[in-house]
Coordinates of C-alpha atoms in Angstrom, one line a residue:
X1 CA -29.4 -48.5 72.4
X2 CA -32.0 -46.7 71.7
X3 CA -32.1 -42.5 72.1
X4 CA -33.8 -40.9 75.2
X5 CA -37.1 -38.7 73.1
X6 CA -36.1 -36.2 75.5
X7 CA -33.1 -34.8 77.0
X8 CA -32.5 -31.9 79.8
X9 CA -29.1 -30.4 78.2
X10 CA -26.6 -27.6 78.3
X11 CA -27.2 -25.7 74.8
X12 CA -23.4 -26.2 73.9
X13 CA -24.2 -29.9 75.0
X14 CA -27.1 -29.7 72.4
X15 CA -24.9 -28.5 69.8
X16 CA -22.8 -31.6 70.6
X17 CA -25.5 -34.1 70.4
X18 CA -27.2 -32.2 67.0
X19 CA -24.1 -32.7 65.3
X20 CA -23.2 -36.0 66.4
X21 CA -27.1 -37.4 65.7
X22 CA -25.9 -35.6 61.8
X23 CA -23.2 -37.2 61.1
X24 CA -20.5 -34.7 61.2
X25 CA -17.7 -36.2 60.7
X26 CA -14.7 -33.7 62.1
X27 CA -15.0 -31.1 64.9
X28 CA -12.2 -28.7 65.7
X29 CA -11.9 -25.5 67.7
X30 CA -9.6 -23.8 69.9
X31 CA -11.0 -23.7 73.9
X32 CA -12.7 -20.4 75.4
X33 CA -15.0 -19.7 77.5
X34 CA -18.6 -20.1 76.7
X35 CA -18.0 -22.3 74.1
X36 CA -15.8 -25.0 75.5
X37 CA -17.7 -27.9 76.2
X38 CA -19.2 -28.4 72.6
X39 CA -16.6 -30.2 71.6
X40 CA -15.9 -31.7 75.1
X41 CA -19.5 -33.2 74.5
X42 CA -19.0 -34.2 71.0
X43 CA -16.1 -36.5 71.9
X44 CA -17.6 -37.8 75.0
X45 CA -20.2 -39.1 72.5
X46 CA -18.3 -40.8 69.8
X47 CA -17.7 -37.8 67.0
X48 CA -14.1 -36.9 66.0
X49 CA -13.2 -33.9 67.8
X50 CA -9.4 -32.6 67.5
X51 CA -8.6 -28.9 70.0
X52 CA -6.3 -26.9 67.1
X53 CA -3.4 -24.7 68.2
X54 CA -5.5 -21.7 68.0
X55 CA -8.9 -21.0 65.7
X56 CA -7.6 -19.7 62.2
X57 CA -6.2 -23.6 62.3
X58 CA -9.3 -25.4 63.1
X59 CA -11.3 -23.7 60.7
X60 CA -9.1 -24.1 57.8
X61 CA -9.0 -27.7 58.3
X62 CA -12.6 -27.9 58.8
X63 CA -12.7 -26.7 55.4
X64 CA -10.3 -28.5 54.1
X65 CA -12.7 -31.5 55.3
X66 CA -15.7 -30.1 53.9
X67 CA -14.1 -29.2 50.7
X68 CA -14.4 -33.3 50.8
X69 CA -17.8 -33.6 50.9
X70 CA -17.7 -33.6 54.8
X71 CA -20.2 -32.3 57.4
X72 CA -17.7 -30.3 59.7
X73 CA -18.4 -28.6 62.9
X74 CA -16.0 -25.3 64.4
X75 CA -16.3 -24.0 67.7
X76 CA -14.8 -20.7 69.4
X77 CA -15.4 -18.1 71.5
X78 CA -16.4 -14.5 70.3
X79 CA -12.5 -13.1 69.9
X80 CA -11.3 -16.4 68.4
X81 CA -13.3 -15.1 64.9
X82 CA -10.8 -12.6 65.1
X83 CA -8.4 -15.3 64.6
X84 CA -10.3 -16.8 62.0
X85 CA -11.5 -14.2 60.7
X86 CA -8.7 -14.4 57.3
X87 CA -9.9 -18.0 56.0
X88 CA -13.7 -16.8 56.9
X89 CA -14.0 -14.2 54.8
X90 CA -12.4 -16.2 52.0
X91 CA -14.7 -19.6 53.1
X92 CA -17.1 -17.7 51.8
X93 CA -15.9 -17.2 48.5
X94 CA -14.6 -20.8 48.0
X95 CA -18.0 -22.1 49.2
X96 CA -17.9 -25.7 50.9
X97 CA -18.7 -28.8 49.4
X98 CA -20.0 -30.8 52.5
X99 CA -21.7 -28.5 55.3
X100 CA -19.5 -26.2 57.6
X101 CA -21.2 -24.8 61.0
X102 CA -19.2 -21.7 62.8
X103 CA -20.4 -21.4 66.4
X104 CA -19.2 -18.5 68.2
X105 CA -20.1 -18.3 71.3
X106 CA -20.6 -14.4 72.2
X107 CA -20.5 -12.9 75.9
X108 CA -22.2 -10.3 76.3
X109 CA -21.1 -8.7 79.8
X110 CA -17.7 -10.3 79.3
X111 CA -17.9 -13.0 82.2
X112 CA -14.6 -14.5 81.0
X113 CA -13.4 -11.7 77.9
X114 CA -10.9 -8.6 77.2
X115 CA -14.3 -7.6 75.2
X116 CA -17.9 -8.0 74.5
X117 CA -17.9 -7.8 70.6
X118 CA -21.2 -8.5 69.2
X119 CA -20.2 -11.2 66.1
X120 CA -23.3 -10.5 63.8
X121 CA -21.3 -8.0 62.0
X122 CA -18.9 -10.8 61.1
X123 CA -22.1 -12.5 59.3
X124 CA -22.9 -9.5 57.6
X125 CA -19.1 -8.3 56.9
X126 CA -17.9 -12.5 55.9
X127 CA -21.4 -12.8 53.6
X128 CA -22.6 -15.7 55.7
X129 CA -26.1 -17.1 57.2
X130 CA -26.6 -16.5 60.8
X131 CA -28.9 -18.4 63.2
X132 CA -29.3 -17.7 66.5
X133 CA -31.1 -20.2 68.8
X134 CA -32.7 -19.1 72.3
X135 CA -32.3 -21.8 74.6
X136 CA -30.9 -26.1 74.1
X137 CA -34.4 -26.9 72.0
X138 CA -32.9 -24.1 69.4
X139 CA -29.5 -24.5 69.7
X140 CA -30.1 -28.7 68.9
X141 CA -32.9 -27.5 66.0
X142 CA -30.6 -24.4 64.6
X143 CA -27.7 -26.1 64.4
X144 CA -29.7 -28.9 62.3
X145 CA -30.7 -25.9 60.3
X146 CA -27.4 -24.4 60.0
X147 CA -26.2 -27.6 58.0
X148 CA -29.3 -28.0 56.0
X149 CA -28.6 -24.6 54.4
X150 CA -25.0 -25.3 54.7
X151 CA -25.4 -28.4 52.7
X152 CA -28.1 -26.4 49.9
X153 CA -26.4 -23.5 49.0
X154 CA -22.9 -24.8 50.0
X155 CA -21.2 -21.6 52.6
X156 CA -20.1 -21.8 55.6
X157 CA -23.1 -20.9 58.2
X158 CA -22.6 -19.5 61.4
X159 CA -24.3 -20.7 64.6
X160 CA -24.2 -17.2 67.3
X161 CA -24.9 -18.8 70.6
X162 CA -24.2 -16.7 73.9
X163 CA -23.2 -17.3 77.6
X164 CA -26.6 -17.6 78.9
X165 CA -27.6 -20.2 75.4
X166 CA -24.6 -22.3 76.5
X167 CA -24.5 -22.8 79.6
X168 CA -28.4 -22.7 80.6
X169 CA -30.1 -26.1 80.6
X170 CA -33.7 -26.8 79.1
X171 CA -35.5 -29.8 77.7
X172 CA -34.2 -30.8 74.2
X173 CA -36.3 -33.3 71.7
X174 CA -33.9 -34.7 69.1
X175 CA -36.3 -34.5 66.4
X176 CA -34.0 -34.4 63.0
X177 CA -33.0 -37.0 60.7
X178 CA -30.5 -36.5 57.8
X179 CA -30.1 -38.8 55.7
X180 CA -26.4 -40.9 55.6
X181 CA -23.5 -38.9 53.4
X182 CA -21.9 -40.4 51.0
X183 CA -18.2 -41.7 52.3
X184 CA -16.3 -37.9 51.9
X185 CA -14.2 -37.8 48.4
X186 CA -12.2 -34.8 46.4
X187 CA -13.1 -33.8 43.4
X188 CA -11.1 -31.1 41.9
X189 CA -12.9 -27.7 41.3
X190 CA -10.1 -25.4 40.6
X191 CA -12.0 -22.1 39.8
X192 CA -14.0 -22.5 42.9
X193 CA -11.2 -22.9 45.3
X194 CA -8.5 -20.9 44.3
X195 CA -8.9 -17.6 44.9
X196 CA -7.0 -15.8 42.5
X197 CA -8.2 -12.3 41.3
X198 CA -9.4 -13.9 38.3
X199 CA -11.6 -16.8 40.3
X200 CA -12.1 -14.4 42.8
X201 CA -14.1 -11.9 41.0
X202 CA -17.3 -14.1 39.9
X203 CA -17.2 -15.9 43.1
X204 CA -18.3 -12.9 44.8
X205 CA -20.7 -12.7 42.2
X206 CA -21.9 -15.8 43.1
X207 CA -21.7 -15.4 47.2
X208 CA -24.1 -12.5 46.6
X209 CA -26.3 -14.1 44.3
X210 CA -26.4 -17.0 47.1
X211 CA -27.5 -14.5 49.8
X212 CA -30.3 -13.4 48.0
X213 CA -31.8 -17.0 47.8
X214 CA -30.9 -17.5 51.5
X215 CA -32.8 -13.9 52.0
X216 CA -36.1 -14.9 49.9
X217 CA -35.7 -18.3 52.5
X218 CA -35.3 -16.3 55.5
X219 CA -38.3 -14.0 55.3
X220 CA -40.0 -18.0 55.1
X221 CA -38.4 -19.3 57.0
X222 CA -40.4 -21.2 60.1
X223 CA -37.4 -20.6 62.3
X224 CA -38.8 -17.3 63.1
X225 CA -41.7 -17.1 65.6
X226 CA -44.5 -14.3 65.8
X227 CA -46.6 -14.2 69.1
X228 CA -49.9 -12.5 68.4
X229 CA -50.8 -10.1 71.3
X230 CA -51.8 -6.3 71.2
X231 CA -51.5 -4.6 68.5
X232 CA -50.7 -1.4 70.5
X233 CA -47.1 -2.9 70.8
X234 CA -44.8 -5.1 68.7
X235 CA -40.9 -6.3 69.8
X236 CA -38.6 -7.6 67.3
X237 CA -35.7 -9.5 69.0
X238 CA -33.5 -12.7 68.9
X239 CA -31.6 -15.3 71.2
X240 CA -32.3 -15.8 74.9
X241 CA -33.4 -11.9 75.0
X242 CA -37.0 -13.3 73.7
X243 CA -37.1 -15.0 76.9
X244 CA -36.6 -11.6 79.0
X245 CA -38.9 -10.4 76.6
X246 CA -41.8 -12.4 76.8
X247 CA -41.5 -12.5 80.8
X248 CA -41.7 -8.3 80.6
X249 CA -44.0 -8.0 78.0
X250 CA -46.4 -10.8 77.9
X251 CA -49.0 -8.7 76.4
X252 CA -46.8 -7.5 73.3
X253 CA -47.0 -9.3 70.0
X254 CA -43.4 -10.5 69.4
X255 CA -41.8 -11.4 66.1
X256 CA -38.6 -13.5 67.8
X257 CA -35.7 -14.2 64.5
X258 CA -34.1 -17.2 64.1
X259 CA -32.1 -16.4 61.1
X260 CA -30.8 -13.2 61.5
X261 CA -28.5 -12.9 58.4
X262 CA -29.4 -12.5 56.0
X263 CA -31.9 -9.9 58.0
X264 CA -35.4 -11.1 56.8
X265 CA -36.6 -7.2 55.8
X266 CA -39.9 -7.9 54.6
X267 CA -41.4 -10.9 57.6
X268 CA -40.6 -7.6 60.0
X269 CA -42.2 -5.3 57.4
X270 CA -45.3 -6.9 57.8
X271 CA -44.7 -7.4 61.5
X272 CA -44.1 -3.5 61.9
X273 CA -47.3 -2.4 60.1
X274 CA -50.0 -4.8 62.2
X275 CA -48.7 -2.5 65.5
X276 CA -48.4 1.2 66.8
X277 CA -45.3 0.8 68.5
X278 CA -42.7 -1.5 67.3
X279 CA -39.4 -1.7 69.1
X280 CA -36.1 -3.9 68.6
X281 CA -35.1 -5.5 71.7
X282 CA -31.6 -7.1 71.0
X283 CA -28.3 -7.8 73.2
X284 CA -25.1 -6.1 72.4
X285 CA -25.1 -3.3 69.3
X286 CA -28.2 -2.0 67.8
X287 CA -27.4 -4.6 64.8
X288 CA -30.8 -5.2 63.9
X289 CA -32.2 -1.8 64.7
X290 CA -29.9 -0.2 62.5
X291 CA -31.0 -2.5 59.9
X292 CA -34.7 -2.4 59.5
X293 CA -34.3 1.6 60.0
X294 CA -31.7 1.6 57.0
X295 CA -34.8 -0.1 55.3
X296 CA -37.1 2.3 56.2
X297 CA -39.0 0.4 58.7
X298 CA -40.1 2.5 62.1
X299 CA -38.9 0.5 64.7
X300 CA -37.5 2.3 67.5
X301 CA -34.0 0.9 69.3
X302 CA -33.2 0.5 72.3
X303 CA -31.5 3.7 74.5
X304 CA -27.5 3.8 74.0
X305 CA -26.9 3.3 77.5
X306 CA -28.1 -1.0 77.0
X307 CA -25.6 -1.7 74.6
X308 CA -23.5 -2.5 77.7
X309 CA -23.7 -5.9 79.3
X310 CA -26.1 -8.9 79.5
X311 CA -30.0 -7.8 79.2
X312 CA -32.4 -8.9 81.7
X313 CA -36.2 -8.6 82.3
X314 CA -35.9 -5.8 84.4
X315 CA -33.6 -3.7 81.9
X316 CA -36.2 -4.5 79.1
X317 CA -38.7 -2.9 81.0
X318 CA -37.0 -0.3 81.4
X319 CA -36.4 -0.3 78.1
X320 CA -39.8 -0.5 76.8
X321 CA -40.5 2.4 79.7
X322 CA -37.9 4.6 78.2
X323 CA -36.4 4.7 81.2
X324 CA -33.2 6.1 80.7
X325 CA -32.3 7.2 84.8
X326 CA -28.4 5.4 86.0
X327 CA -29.0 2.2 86.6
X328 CA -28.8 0.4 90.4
X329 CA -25.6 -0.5 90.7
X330 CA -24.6 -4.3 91.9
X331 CA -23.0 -4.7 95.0
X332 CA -19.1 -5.3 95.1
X333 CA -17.8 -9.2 94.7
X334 CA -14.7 -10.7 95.8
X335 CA -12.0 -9.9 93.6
X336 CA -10.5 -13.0 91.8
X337 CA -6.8 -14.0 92.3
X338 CA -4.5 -16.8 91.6
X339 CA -5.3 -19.8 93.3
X340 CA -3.9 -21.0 96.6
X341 CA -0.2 -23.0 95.8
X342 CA -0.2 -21.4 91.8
X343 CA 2.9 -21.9 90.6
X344 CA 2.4 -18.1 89.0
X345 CA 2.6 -16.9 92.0
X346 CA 6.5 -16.9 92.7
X347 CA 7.2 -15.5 89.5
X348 CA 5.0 -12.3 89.8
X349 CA 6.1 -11.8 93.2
X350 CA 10.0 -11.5 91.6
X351 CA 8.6 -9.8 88.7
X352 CA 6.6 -7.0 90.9
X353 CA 10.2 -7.2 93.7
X354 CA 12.3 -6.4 90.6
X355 CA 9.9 -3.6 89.2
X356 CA 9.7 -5.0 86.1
X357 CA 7.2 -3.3 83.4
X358 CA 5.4 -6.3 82.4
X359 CA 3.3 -7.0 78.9
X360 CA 1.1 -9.4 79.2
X361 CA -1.6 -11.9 77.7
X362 CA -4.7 -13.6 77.9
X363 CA -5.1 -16.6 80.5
X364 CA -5.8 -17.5 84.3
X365 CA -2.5 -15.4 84.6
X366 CA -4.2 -12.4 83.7
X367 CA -4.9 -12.4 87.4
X368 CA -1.2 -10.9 88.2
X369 CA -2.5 -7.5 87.5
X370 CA -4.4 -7.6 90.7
X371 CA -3.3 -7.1 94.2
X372 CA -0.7 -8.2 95.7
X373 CA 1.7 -8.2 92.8
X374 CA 0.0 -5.7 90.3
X375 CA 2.5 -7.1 87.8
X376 CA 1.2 -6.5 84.6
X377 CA 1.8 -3.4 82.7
X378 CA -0.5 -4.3 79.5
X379 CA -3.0 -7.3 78.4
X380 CA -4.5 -7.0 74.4
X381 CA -4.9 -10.2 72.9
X382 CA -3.8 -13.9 72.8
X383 CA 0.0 -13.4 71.6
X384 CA 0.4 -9.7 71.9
X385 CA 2.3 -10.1 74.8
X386 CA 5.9 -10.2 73.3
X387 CA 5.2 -8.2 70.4
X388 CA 4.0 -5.4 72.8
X389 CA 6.8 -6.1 75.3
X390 CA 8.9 -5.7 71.4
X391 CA 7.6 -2.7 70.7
X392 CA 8.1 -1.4 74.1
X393 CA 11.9 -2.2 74.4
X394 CA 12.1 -0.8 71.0
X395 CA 11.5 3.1 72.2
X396 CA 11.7 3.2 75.7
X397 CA 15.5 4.1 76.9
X398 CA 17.9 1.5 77.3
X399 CA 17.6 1.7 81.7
X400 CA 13.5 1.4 81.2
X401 CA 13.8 -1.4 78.1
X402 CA 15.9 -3.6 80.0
X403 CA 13.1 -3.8 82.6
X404 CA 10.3 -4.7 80.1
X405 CA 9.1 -8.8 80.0
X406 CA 6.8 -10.6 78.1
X407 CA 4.7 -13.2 80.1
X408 CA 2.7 -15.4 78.4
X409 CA 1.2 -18.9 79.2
X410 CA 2.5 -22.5 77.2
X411 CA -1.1 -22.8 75.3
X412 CA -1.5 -19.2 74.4
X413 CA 2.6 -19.7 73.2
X414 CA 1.0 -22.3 70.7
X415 CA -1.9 -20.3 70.1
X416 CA -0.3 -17.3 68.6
X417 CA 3.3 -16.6 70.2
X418 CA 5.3 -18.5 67.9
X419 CA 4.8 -15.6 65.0
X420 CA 6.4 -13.4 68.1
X421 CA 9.2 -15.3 68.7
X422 CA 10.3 -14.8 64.8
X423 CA 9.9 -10.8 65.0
X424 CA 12.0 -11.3 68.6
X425 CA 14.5 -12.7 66.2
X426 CA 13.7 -11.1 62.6
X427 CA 14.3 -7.4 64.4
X428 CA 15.9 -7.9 67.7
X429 CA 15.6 -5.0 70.3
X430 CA 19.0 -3.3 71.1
X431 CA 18.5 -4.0 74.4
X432 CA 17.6 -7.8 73.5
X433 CA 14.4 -9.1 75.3
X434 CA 12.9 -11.5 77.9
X435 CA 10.3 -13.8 77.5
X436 CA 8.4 -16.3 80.3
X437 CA 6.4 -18.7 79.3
X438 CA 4.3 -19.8 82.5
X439 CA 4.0 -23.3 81.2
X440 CA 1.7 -25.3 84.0
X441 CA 0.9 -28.5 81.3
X442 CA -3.0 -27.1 80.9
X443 CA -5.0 -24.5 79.2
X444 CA -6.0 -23.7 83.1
X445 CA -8.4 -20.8 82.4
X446 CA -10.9 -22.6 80.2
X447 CA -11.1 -26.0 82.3
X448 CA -8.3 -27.7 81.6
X449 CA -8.1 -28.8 78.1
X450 CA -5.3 -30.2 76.5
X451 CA -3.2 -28.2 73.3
X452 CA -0.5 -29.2 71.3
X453 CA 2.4 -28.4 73.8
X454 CA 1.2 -31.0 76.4
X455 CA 1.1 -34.0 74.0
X456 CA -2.0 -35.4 74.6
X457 CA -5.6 -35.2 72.4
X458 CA -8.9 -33.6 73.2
X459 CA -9.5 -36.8 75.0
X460 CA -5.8 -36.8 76.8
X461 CA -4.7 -39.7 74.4
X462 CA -0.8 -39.6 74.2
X463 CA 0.4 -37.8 71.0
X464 CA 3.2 -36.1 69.3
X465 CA 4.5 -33.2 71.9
X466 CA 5.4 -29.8 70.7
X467 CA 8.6 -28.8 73.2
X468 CA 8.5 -25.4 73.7
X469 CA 11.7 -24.9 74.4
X470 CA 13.0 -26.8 71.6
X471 CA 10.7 -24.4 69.0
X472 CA 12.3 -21.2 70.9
X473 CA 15.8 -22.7 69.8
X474 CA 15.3 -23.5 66.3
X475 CA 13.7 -20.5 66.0
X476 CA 16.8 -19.0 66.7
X477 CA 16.5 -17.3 70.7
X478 CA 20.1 -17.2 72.0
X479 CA 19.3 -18.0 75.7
X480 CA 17.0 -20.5 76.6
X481 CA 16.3 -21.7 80.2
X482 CA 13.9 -23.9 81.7
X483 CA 12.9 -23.9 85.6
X484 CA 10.8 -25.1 88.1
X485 CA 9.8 -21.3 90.4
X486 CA 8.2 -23.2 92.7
X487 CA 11.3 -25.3 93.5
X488 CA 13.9 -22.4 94.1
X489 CA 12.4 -19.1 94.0
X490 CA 15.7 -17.9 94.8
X491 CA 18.0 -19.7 91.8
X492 CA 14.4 -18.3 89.4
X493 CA 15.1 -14.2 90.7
X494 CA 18.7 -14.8 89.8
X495 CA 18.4 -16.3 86.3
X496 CA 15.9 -13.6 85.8
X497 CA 18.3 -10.9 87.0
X498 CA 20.7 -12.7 84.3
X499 CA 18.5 -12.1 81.4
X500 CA 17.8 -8.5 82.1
X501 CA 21.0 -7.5 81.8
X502 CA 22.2 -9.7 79.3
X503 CA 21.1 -7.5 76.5
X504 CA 20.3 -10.7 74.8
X505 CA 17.4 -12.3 73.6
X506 CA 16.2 -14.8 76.6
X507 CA 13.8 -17.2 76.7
X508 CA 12.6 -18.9 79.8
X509 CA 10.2 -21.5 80.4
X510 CA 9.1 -21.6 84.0
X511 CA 7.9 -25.1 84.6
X512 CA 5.3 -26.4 87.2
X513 CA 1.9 -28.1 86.8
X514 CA -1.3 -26.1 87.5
X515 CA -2.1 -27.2 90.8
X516 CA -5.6 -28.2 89.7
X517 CA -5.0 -30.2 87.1
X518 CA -2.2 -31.7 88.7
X519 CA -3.7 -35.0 89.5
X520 CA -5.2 -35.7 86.0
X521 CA -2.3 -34.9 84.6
X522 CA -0.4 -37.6 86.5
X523 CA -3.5 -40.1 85.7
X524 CA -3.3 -39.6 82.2
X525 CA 0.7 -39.7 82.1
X526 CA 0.6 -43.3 84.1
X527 CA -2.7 -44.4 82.0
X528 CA 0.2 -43.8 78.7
X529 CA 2.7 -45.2 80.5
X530 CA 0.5 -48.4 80.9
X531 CA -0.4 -48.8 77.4
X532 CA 3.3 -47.9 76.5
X533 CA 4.5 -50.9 78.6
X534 CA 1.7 -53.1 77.4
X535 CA 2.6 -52.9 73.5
X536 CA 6.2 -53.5 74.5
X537 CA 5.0 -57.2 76.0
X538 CA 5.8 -59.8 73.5
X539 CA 2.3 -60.9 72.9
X540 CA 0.3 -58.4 75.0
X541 CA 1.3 -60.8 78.5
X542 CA 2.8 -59.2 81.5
X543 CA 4.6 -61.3 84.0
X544 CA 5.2 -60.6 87.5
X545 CA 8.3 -58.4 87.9
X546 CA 8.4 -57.5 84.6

């Protein structure tokens, strides 16, 4: 069937469809919010797409793929770089052999974050290529672009998208042709992908010597855009800001970058000196600003107090007005909460009853800090919860440590709990410990994906199951329970009371499906269970009654 020559798309859905109309052959990535449905997309249209147990995972064996001559495609949210950040910085080094494409997906304002980190620095601090597309059109072309150079120099590029790129819609052409790969094969290359001290050395040699190349193409480079208008004024900016920008400032002449690392120091050189005024309009940190000024460019930034949050047209006039007066401030939403029949709910009300000093972690669980339970004592990061709640019972007198519990959720337990679960064991608190997993058979918070714990694929195909009670016992936890809250709230306070005083190390997985993913859940377990009892018909023939 022939392809639509235009499309009204999602940007994360044009990521999808870029990468699929390339060829890549393997997309991996952990779920989080804005960068979700990329892969969701990518599977719905044929391409390989696989959800990892957390984001270091999926972009090591991305790499492993492109080491094979692969085109390979990773997707995360901002904080999952974190995650990945140990193979990135080395990915670099090693180089790729097909193309490799990082997309994190910043958000600025943090709609769904702990923080609003601005990822360019990891560009700069990795030694990678950075793109950042405006709106779908971009984020189809860009990503296009990100495996081109990819594929040239042979490093893994990253594609910086943001909540309003991903989840806005606009008109996409498809507009790219690559031409087919050959079918992906290993050949060995020892001193460019081991990274011993010895191989190590020239390979940063050689990353650096890349990055010039990639900076000479950059300052080239027809990604970029310049807007001829007064000369009295000049904005340099990037992403969906050039949108708030050219609504505020029509007038200005605007230099909008596409490639954004390497920074392309002499295009805005020239840019600068055809205008009086020339000022850097970017979201998040002064990344840019701080840039050209290093390089001895007068371009003014923007005032400290827009660092914070999403820009808008209205905040870049008042940028461009130096208006620095407090800001209007929005009126007050609804505060979220747990939803109506959560199965969360009956174990925060016990947990706030029994006063318990609770560290906690990253997911739609997060939600017990607020009113009416106000059970949770600390959130940090995806797995932090029960080395915090370690650390805790590890100082606090014995009366306080016994009350301390780590809650954490079954695909964040995937994610990065299970290195906690060793240190619970490796150096067990004297008071021992107590850890809830709040497993409801979904990554809820993120839409419902599947991960490794609930046995089904990215496309809820059955597939091997990691039980996470069975990991907690061969890891070596001396209690392990599993129960249903929801069923006897009651018999759930008492075994809770049990483990508090046990002075032992307790692990308790308290079972229930999310109450909005229930349904599909059931659809795809009956959907299995059709197929199962299919393959097990002599012949593929099912008789009545059988």
């Amino acid at each position: 069937m022939a392809q639509p020559d235009r499309l009204l798309l999602f940007g994360n859905e044009a990521v999808a469809h870029a990468a699929r109309n390339a060829g890549v052959a393997l997309g991996t990535g952990y779920p989080g919010t804005p960068s979700t449905e990329i892969l969701e997309t990518f599977s719905d249209l044929g391409g390989k797409a696989q959800w990892a147990p957390n984001e270091k995972v999926a972009l090591e064996v991305a790499l492993g793929a492109s080491f094979c001559g692969a085109r390979t495609l990773v997707t995360m949210k901002h904080v999952g770089v974190n995650v990945a950040a140990d193979p990135l910085f080395t990915a670099a080094y090693t180089g790729v052999e097909g193309a490799l494409v990082l997309v994190s997906a910043d958000d600025p304002g943090m709609h769904s974050s702990q923080n609003e980190q601005d990822n360019r620095y990891y560009a700069v601090a990795a030694g990678i290529p950075m793109l950042e597309p405006a709106d779908a059109q971009e984020a189809y072309d860009f990503t296009n672009s990100a495996i081109e150079i990819s594929e040239k120099w042979k490093i893994p590029v990253m594609l910086r998208m943001t909540t309003r790129v991903c989840h806005s819609k606009s008109v996409v052409r498809p507009r790219w042709l690559f031409p087919p790969l050959d079918p992906p094969r290993y050949q060995r290359n020892i001193r460019e992908r081991v990274m011993i001290p010895a191989y190590a050395r020239p390979a940063h040699r050689r990353l650096r010597a890349k990055l010039a190349e990639i900076e000479a193409y950059s300052n080239a480079c027809a990604c970029h855009r310049e807007y001829e208008g007064s000369t009295e004024l000049g904005i340099v900016t990037s992403g969906v800001t050039f949108l708030h920008v050219r609504e505020a400032a029509p007038d200005a002449s605007i230099l909008k970058l596409g490639c954004t690392h390497p920074v392309p120091i002499e295009r805005i050189r020239k840019f600068a000196a055809k205008v009086k005024r020339c000022v850097v309009i970017e979201e998040g940190e002064p990344y840019l600003a701080t840039f050209l000024r290093a390089a001895g460019i007068a371009v003014e930034p923007k005032p400290d107090m827009y660092r914070f949050g999403e820009l808008n047209v209205d905040r870049v006039r008042r940028i461009l007005a130096g208006d620095t007066s407090p800001e209007p401030s929005l009126p007050p939403g609804k505060l979220p909460e747990l939803c109506k029949g959560c199965p969360y709910r009956p174990v925060y009300d016990i947990l706030h009853r029994l006063d318990c000093i609770v560290a906690g972690d990253i997911g739609c669980y997060t939600l017990g800090v607020l009113p009416p339970y106000e059970a949770m004592d600390t959130c940090v990061c995806m797995g932090a919860s029960i080395t915090v709640g370690l650390g805790m019972r590890h100082v606090l007198p014995p009366d306080q440590a016994r009350r301390v519990v780590s809650v954490i959720g079954d695909s964040t337990f995937v994610h990065t709990g299970l290195p906690g679960i060793a240190e619970m064991v490796y150096n067990p608190p004297p008071t021992g410990h107590v850890v809830v997993v709040l497993d409801n058979g979904t990554t809820a918070m993120t839409g419902q994906q599947e991960h490794p714990g609930t046995g089904r694929t990215l496309d809820h195909k059955p597939t091997n199951q990691v039980k996470i009670e069975e990991v907690a016992r061969a890891l070596g936890v001396s209690r392990v329970h599993v129960a249903d809250p929801t069923r006897d709230p009651q018999a759930f306070e008492k075994l809770l009371v049990d483990c508090l005083n046990s002075n032992e190390l307790c692990f308790v997985v308290a079972r229930h499906y999310c109450i909005l993913a229930a349904p599909s859940i059931r659809e795809f377990e009956r959907r299995a269970k059709q197929e199962f009892d299919y393959q097990c018909v002599p012949g593929g023939v099912e008789k009545d009654g059988e």
